CSV table of C-alpha atoms in Angstrom, one decimal:
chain,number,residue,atom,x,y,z
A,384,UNK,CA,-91.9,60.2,-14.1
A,385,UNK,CA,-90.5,61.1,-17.6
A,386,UNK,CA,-86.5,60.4,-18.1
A,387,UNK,CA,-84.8,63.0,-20.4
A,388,UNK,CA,-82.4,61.8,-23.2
A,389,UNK,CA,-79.9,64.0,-25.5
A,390,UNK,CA,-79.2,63.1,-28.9
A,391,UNK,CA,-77.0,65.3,-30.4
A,392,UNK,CA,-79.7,65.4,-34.2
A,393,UNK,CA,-83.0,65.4,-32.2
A,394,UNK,CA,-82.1,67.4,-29.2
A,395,UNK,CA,-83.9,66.9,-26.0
A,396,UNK,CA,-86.9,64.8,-26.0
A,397,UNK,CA,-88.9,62.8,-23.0
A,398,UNK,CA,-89.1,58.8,-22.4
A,399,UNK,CA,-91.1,56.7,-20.9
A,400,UNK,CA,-89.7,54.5,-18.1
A,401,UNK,CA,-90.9,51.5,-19.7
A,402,UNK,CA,-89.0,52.7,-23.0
A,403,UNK,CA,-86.1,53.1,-21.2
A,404,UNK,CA,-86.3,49.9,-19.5
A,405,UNK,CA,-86.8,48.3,-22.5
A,406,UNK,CA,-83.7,50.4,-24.1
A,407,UNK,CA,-81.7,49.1,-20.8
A,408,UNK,CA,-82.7,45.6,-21.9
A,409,UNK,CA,-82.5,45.1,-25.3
A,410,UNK,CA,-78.9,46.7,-25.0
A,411,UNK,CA,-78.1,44.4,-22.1
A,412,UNK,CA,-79.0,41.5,-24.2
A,413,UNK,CA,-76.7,42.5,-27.2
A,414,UNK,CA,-73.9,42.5,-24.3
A,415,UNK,CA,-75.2,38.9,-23.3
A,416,UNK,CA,-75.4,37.8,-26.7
A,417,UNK,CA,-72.2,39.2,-27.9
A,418,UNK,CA,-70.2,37.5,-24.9
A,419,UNK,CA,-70.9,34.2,-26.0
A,420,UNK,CA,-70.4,35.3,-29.5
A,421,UNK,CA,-67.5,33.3,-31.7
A,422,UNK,CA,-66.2,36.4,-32.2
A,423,UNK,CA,-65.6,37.3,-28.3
A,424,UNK,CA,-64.3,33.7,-27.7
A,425,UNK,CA,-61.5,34.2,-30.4
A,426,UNK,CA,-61.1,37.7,-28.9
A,427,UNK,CA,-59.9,36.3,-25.7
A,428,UNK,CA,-58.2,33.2,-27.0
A,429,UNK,CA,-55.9,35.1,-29.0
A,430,UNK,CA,-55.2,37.5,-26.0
A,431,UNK,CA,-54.5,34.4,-23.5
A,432,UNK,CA,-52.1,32.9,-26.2
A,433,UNK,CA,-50.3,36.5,-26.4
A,434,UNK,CA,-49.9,36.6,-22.7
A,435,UNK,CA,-48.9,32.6,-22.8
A,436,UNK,CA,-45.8,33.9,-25.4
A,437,UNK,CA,-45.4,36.1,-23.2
A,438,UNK,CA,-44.7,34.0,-20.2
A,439,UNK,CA,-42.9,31.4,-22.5
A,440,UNK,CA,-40.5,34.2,-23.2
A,441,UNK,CA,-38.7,34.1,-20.0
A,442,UNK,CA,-39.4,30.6,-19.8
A,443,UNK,CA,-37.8,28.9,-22.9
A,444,UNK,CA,-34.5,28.2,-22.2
A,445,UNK,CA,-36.0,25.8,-19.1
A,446,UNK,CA,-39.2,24.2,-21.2
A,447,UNK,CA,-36.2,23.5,-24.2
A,448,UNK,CA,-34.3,22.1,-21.3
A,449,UNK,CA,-36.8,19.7,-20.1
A,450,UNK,CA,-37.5,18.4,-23.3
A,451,UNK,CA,-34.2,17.5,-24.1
A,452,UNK,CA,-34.4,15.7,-20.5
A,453,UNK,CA,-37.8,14.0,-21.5
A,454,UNK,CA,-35.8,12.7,-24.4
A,455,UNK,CA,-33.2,11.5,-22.9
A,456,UNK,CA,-35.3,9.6,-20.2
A,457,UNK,CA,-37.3,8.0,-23.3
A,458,UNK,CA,-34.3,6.9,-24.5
A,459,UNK,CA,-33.0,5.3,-21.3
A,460,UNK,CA,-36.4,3.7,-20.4
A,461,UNK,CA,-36.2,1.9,-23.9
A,462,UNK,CA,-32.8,0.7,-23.2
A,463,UNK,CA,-33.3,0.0,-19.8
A,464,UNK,CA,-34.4,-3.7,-19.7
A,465,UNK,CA,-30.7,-4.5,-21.6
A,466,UNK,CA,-29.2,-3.5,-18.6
A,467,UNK,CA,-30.6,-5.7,-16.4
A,468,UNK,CA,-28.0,-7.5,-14.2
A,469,UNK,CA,-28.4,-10.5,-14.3
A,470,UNK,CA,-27.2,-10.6,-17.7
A,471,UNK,CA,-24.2,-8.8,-17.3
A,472,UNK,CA,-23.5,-11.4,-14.6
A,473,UNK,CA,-23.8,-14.2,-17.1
A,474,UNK,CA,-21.9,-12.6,-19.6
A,475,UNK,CA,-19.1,-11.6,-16.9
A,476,UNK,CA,-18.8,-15.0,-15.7
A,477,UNK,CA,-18.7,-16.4,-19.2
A,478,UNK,CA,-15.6,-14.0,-20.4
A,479,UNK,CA,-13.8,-14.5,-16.9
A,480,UNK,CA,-14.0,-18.1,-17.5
A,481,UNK,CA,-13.2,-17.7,-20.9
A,482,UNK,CA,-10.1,-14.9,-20.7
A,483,UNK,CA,-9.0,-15.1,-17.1
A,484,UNK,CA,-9.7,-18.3,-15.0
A,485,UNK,CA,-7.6,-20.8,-16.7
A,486,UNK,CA,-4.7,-18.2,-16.5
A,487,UNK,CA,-5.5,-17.2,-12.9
A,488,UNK,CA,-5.9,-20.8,-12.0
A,489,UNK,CA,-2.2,-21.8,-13.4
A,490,UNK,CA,-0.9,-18.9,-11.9
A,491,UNK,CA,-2.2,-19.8,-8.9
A,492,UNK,CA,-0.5,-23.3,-8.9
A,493,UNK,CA,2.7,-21.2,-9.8
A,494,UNK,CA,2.6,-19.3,-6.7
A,495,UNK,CA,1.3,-22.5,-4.8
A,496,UNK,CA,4.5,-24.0,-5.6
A,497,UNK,CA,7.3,-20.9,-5.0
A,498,UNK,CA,5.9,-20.9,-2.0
A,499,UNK,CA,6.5,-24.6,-0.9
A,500,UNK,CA,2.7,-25.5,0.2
A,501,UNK,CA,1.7,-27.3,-3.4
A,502,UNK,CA,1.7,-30.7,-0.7
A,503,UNK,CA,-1.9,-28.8,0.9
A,504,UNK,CA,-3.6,-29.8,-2.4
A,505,UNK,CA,-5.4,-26.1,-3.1
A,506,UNK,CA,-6.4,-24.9,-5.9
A,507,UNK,CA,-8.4,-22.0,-7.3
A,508,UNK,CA,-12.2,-22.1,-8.5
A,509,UNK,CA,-14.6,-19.9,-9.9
A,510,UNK,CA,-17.6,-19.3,-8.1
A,511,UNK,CA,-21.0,-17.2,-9.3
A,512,UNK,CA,-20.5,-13.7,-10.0
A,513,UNK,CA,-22.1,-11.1,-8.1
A,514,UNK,CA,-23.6,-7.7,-9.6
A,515,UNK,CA,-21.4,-8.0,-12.6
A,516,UNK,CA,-18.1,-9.3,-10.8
A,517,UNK,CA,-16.3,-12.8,-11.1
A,518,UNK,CA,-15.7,-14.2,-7.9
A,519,UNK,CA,-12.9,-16.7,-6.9
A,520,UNK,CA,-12.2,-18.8,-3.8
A,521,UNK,CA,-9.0,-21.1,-2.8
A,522,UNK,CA,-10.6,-25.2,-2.1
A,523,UNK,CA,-8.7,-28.2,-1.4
A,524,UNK,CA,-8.8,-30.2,-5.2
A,525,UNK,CA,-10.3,-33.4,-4.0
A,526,UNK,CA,-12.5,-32.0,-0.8
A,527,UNK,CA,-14.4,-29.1,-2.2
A,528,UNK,CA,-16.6,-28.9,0.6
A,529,UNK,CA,-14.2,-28.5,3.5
A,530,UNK,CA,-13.5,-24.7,5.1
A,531,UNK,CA,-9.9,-24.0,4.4
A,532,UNK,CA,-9.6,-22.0,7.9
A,533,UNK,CA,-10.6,-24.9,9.6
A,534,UNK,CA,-8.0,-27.5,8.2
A,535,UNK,CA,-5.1,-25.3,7.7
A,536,UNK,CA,-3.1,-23.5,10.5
A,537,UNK,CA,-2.4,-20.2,10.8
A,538,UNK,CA,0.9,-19.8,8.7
A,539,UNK,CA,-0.5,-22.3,6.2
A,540,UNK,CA,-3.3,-19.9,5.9
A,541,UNK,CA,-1.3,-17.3,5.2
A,542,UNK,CA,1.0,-18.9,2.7
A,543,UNK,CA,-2.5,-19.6,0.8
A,544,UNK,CA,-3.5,-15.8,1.1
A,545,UNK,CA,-0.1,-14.8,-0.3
A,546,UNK,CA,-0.3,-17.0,-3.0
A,547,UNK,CA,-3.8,-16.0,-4.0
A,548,UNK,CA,-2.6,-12.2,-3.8
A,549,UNK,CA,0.4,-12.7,-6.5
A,550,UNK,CA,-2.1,-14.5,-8.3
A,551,UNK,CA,-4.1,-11.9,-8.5
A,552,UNK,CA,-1.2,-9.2,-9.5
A,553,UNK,CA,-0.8,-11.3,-12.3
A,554,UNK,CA,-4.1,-10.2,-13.9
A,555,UNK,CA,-3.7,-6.8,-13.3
A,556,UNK,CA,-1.8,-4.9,-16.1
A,557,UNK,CA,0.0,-2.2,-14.2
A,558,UNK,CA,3.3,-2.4,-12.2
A,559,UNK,CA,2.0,-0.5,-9.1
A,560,UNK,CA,3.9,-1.0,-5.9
A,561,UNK,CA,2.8,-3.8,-2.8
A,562,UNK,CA,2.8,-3.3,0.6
A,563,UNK,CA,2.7,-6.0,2.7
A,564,UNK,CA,2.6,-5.9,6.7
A,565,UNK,CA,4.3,-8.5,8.4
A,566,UNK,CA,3.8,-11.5,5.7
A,567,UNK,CA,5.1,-14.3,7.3
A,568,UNK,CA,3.7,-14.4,10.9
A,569,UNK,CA,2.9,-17.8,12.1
A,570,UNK,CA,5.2,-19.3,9.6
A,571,UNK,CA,8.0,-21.6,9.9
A,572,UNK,CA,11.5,-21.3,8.4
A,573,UNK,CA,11.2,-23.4,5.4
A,574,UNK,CA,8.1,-21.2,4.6
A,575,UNK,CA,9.5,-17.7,6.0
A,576,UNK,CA,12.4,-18.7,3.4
A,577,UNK,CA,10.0,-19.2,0.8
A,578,UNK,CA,8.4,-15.8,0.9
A,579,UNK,CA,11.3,-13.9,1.5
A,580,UNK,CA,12.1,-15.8,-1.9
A,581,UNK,CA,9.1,-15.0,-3.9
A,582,UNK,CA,9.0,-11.5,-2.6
A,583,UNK,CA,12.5,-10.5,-3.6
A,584,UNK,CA,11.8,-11.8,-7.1
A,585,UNK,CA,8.5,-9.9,-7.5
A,586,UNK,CA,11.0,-6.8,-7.1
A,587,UNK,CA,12.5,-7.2,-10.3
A,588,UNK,CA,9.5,-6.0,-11.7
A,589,UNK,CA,7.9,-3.4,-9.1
A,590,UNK,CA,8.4,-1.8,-5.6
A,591,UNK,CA,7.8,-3.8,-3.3
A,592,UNK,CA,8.0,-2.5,0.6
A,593,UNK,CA,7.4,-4.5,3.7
A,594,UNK,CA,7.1,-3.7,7.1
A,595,UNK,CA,8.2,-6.5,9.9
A,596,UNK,CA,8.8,-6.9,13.2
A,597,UNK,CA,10.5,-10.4,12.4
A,598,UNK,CA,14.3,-10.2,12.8
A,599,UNK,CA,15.0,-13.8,11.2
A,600,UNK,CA,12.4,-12.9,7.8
A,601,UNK,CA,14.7,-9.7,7.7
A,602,UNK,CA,17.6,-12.0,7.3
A,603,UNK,CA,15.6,-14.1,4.5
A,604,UNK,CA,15.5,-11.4,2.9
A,605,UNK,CA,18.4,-9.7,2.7
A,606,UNK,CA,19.7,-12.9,1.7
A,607,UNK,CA,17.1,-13.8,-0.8
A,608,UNK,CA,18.2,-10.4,-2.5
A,609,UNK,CA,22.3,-11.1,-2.8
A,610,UNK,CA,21.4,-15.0,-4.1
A,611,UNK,CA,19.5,-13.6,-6.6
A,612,UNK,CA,20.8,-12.9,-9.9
A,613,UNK,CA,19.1,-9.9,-10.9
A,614,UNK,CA,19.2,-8.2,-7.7
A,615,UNK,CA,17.3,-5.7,-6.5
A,616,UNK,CA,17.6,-2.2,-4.9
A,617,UNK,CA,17.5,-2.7,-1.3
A,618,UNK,CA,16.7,-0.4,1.4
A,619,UNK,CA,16.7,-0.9,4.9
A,620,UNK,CA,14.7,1.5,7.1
A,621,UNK,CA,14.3,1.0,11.1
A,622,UNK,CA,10.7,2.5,12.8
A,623,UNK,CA,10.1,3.0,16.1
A,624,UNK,CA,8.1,5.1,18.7
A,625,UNK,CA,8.8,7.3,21.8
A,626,UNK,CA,7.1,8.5,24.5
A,627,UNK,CA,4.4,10.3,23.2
A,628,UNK,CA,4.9,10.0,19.6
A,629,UNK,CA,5.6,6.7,16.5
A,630,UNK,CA,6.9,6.3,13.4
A,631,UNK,CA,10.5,7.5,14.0
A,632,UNK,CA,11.9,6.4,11.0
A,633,UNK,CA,15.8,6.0,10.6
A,634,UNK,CA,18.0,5.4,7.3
A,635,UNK,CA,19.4,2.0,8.6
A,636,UNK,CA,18.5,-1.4,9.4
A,637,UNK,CA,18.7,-2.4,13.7
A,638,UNK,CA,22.1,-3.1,14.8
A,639,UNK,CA,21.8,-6.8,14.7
A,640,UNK,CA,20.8,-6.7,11.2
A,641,UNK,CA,23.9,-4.3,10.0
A,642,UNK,CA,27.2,-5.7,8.4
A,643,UNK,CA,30.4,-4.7,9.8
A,644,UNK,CA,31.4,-2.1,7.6
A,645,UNK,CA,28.3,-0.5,7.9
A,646,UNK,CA,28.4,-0.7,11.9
A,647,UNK,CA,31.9,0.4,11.9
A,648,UNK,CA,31.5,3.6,9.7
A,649,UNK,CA,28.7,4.8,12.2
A,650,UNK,CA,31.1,4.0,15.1
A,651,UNK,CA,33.6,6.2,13.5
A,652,UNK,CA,31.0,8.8,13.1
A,653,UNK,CA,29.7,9.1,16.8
A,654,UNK,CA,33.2,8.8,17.7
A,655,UNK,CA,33.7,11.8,15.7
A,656,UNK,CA,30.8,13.3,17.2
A,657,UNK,CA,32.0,12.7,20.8
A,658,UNK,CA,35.7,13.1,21.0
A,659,UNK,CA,35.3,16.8,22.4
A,660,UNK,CA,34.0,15.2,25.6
A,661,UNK,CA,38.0,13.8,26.1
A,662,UNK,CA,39.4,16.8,24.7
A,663,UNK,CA,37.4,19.0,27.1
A,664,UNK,CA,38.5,16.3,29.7
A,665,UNK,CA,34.8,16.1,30.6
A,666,UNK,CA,35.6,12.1,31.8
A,667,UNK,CA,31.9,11.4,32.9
A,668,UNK,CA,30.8,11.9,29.2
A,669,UNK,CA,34.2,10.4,27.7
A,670,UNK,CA,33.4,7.5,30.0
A,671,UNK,CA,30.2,6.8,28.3
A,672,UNK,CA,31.2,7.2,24.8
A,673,UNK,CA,34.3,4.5,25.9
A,674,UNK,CA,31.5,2.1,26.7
A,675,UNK,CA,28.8,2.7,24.3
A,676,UNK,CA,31.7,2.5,21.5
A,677,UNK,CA,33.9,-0.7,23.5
A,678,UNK,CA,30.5,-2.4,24.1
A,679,UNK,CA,29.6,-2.2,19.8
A,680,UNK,CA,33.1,-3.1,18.8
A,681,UNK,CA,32.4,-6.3,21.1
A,682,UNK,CA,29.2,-6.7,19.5
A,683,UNK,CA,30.4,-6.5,16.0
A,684,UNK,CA,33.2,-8.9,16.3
A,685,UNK,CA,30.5,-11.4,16.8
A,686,UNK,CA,28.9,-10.4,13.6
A,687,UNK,CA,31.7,-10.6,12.0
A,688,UNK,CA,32.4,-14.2,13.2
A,689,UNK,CA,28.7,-14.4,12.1
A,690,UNK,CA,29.9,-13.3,8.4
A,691,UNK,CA,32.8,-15.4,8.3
A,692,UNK,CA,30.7,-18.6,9.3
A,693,UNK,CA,27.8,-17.7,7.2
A,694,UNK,CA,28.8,-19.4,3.8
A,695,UNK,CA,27.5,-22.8,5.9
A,696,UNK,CA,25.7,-21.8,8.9
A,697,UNK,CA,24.0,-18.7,8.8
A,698,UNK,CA,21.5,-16.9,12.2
A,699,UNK,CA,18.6,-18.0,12.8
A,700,UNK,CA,18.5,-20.7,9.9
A,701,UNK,CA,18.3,-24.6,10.3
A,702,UNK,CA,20.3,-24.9,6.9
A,703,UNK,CA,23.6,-25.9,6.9
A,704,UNK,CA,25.4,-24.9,3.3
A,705,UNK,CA,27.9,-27.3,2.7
A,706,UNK,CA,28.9,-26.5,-0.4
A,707,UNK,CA,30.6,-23.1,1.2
A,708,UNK,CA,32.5,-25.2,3.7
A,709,UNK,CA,35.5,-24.1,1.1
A,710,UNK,CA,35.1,-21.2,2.3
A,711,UNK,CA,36.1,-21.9,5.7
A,712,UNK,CA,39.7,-23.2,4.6
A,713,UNK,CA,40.6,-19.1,3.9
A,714,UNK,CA,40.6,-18.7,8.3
A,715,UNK,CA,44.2,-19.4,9.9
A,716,UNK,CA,44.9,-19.6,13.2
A,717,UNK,CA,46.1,-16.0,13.1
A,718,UNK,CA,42.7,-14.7,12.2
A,719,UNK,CA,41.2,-16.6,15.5
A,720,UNK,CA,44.3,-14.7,17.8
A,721,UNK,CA,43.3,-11.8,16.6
A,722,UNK,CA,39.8,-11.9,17.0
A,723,UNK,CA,40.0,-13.2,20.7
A,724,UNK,CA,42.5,-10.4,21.5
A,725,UNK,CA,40.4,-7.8,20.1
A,726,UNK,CA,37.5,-9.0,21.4
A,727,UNK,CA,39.1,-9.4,25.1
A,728,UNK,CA,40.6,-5.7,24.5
A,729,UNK,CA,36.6,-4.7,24.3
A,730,UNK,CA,35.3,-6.5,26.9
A,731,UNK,CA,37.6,-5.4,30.0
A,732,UNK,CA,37.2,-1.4,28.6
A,733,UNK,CA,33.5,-2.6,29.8
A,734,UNK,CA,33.9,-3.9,32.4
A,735,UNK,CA,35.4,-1.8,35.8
A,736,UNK,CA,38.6,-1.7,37.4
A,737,UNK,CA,39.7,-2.0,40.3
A,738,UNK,CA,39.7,1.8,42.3
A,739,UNK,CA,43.6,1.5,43.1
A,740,UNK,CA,44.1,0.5,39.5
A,741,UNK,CA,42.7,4.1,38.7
A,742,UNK,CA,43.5,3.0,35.0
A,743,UNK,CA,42.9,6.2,32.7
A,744,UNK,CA,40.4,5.7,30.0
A,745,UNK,CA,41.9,5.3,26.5
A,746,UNK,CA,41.7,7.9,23.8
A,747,UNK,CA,39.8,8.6,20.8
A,748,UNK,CA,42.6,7.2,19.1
A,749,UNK,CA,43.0,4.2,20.8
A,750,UNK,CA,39.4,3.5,20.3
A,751,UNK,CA,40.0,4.3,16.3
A,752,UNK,CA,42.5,1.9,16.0
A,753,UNK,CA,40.3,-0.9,17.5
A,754,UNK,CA,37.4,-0.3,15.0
A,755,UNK,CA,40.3,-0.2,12.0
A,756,UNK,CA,41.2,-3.9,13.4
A,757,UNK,CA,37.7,-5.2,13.1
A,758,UNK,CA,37.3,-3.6,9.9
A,759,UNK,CA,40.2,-5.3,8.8
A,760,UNK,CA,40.3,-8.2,10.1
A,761,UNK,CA,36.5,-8.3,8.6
A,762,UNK,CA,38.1,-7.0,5.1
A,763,UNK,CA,40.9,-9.5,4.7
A,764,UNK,CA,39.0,-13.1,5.6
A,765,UNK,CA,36.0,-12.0,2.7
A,766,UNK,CA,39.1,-11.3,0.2
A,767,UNK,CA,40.5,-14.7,1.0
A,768,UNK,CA,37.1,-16.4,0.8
A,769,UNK,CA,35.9,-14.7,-2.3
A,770,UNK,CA,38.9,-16.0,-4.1
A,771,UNK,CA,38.5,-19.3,-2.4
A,772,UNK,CA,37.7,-22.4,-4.5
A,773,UNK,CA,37.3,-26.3,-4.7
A,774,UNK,CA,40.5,-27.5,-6.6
């Protein structure tokens, strides 16, 4: 066997197998050599950090954004230890006991006292803080230990709560507005008077609204707000619920709770409002109106009596104010005649005749004229008392 090999300055000449073996082997050897040579390894090292820039290319904006993160997690990890709790606990204990517990603490007595419980012996302390925030609770001063739910009652208990709530306000540097949902359940008059006290006078200085189902705190209230001398804005507004729906709101207080000239000027109104029923001589529905409107009248001559009487005894209140028995001086014994008459006048258009009577219902005008009277009547006895004085 003879191989055959070109060579483009020899031309065609024979080789042995074994030469060309050898040929095959010495050349694969240079290959083997030269792959492990230094030269070959910086080849490829240069072409792998070529292709690397290349990757990094469409990955830099992301490896420059994760070094700025690693950066920023350094940073926090050094810090890290300062923020340890504890030590923000200490130090917001130490500057609440510093800035705002002997403040809070005499407010506290403040509020303890406007509302009339400073004889319960409570006072305000500091306990530890927790995560960062001072913590107070209400104790009695010489019995630390005892639960305050279990001593006090329940309006007692809430007296306390209210107390600790305008406490609180105090510290807080904003004039936002309260809400406050039936305050004074549980409570007693001298107390009910007490809060309708200290609530009116927060309202010189913010909005304060208050919902209530208590008729006789309604009347603290209102009352609180005409003794005062910087009175507030006052605004009466009635909820209720239907059927199938709540919160009906209306524009006015509930009848018992109105003055008479605020009674009368709605009486006017509906009477305005329902005189077509007479003129169309539809009596059914005239019949009704005569009631509904007799039956207020009558209702409002005792709230007027109410107002006349008021400067000493006043609804639902055990005081009796005798420094406005003056005032009572201003009535004659006209005032009383008329009064009686007009409130007889009211009660027999209630009431039904007899059928051979078959006495015709009165007209819008007659009903007019008996809401002027009240109105009057009403009108005249303040005059007289307003200008009423001890001699």
């Amino acid at each position: 066997a003879v191989g055959l090999v070109l060579c483009p300055e020899r031309g065609l000449f024979r080789l042995s197998l074994a030469d060309q073996a050898k040929k095959i082997e010495d050349h694969a050897k240079a290959l083997s050599d030269e792959a492990n040579s230094p030269a070959r390894a910086e080849l490829i090292r240069e072409k792998s950090e070529l292709t690397d820039r290349q990757w990094l290319k469409t990955m830099k904006a992301d490896v420059l954004a994760e070094i700025e993160r690693k950066k920023k997690i350094s940073i926090l990890e050094k810090y890290l230890p300062l923020t340890n709790s504890n030590n923000i606990t200490k130090k917001s204990t130490e500057i609440a006991r510093i800035l705002v517990t002997d403040a809070l603490r005499e407010k506290f007595s403040k509020e303890v006292d406007s509302f009339q419980i400073s004889d319960l012996s409570v006072e305000l302390q500091q306990q530890n803080s927790t995560q960062g925030v001072p913590r107070f609770k209400v104790a009695f001063k010489k019995n630390k230990k005892a639960v305050l739910g279990k001593v006090l009652s329940e309006g007692e208990n809430r007296c306390v709560a209210l107390a600790a709530f305008m406490a609180e306000l105090f510290t807080a540097n904003n004039r936002s507005s309260i809400i406050l949902d039936d305050p004074v359940s549980s409570l007693d008059h001298m107390h009910r008077e007490a809060v309708a006290k200290r609530l009116v006078a927060e309202a010189a200085c913010r909005q304060v609204v208050i919902f209530t189902h208590d008729l006789a705190f309604l009347f603290e209230l209102t009352r609180a707000a005409e003794d005062i001398q910087q009175k507030p804005s006052v605004n009466i507004c009635s909820i209720n619920r239907g059927i199938d729906r709540a919160g009906i709101c209306q524009n006015h207080p509930p009848f018992k709770a109105r003055k008479v000239g605020e009674i009368t000027e709605s009486l006017r109104k509906q009477l305005k409002n329902e005189r077509y029923n007479f003129e169309k001589g539809d009596n059914d529905s005239w019949r009704k109106t005569v009631k509904s409107i007799s039956g207020d009248i009558r209702d409002t001559w005792e709230i007027a009596v109410e107002e006349v009487v008021g400067h000493v005894i006043r609804r639902l209140s055990n005081e009796v104010k005798t420094a406005g028995l003056v005032k009572l001086t201003a009535i004659k014994a006209t005032d009383c005649e008329i009064m009686r008459e007009g409130f007889k006048r009211c009660s027999e258009l209630q009431h039904s005749a007899a059928i051979e009577l078959n006495r015709p219902l009165p007209a819008p005008e007659k009903l007019e004229e008996e809401i002027n009277i009240l109105e009057k009547w009403a009108e005249d006895i303040r005059k007289r008392q307003n200008s009423t004085k001890l001699n």
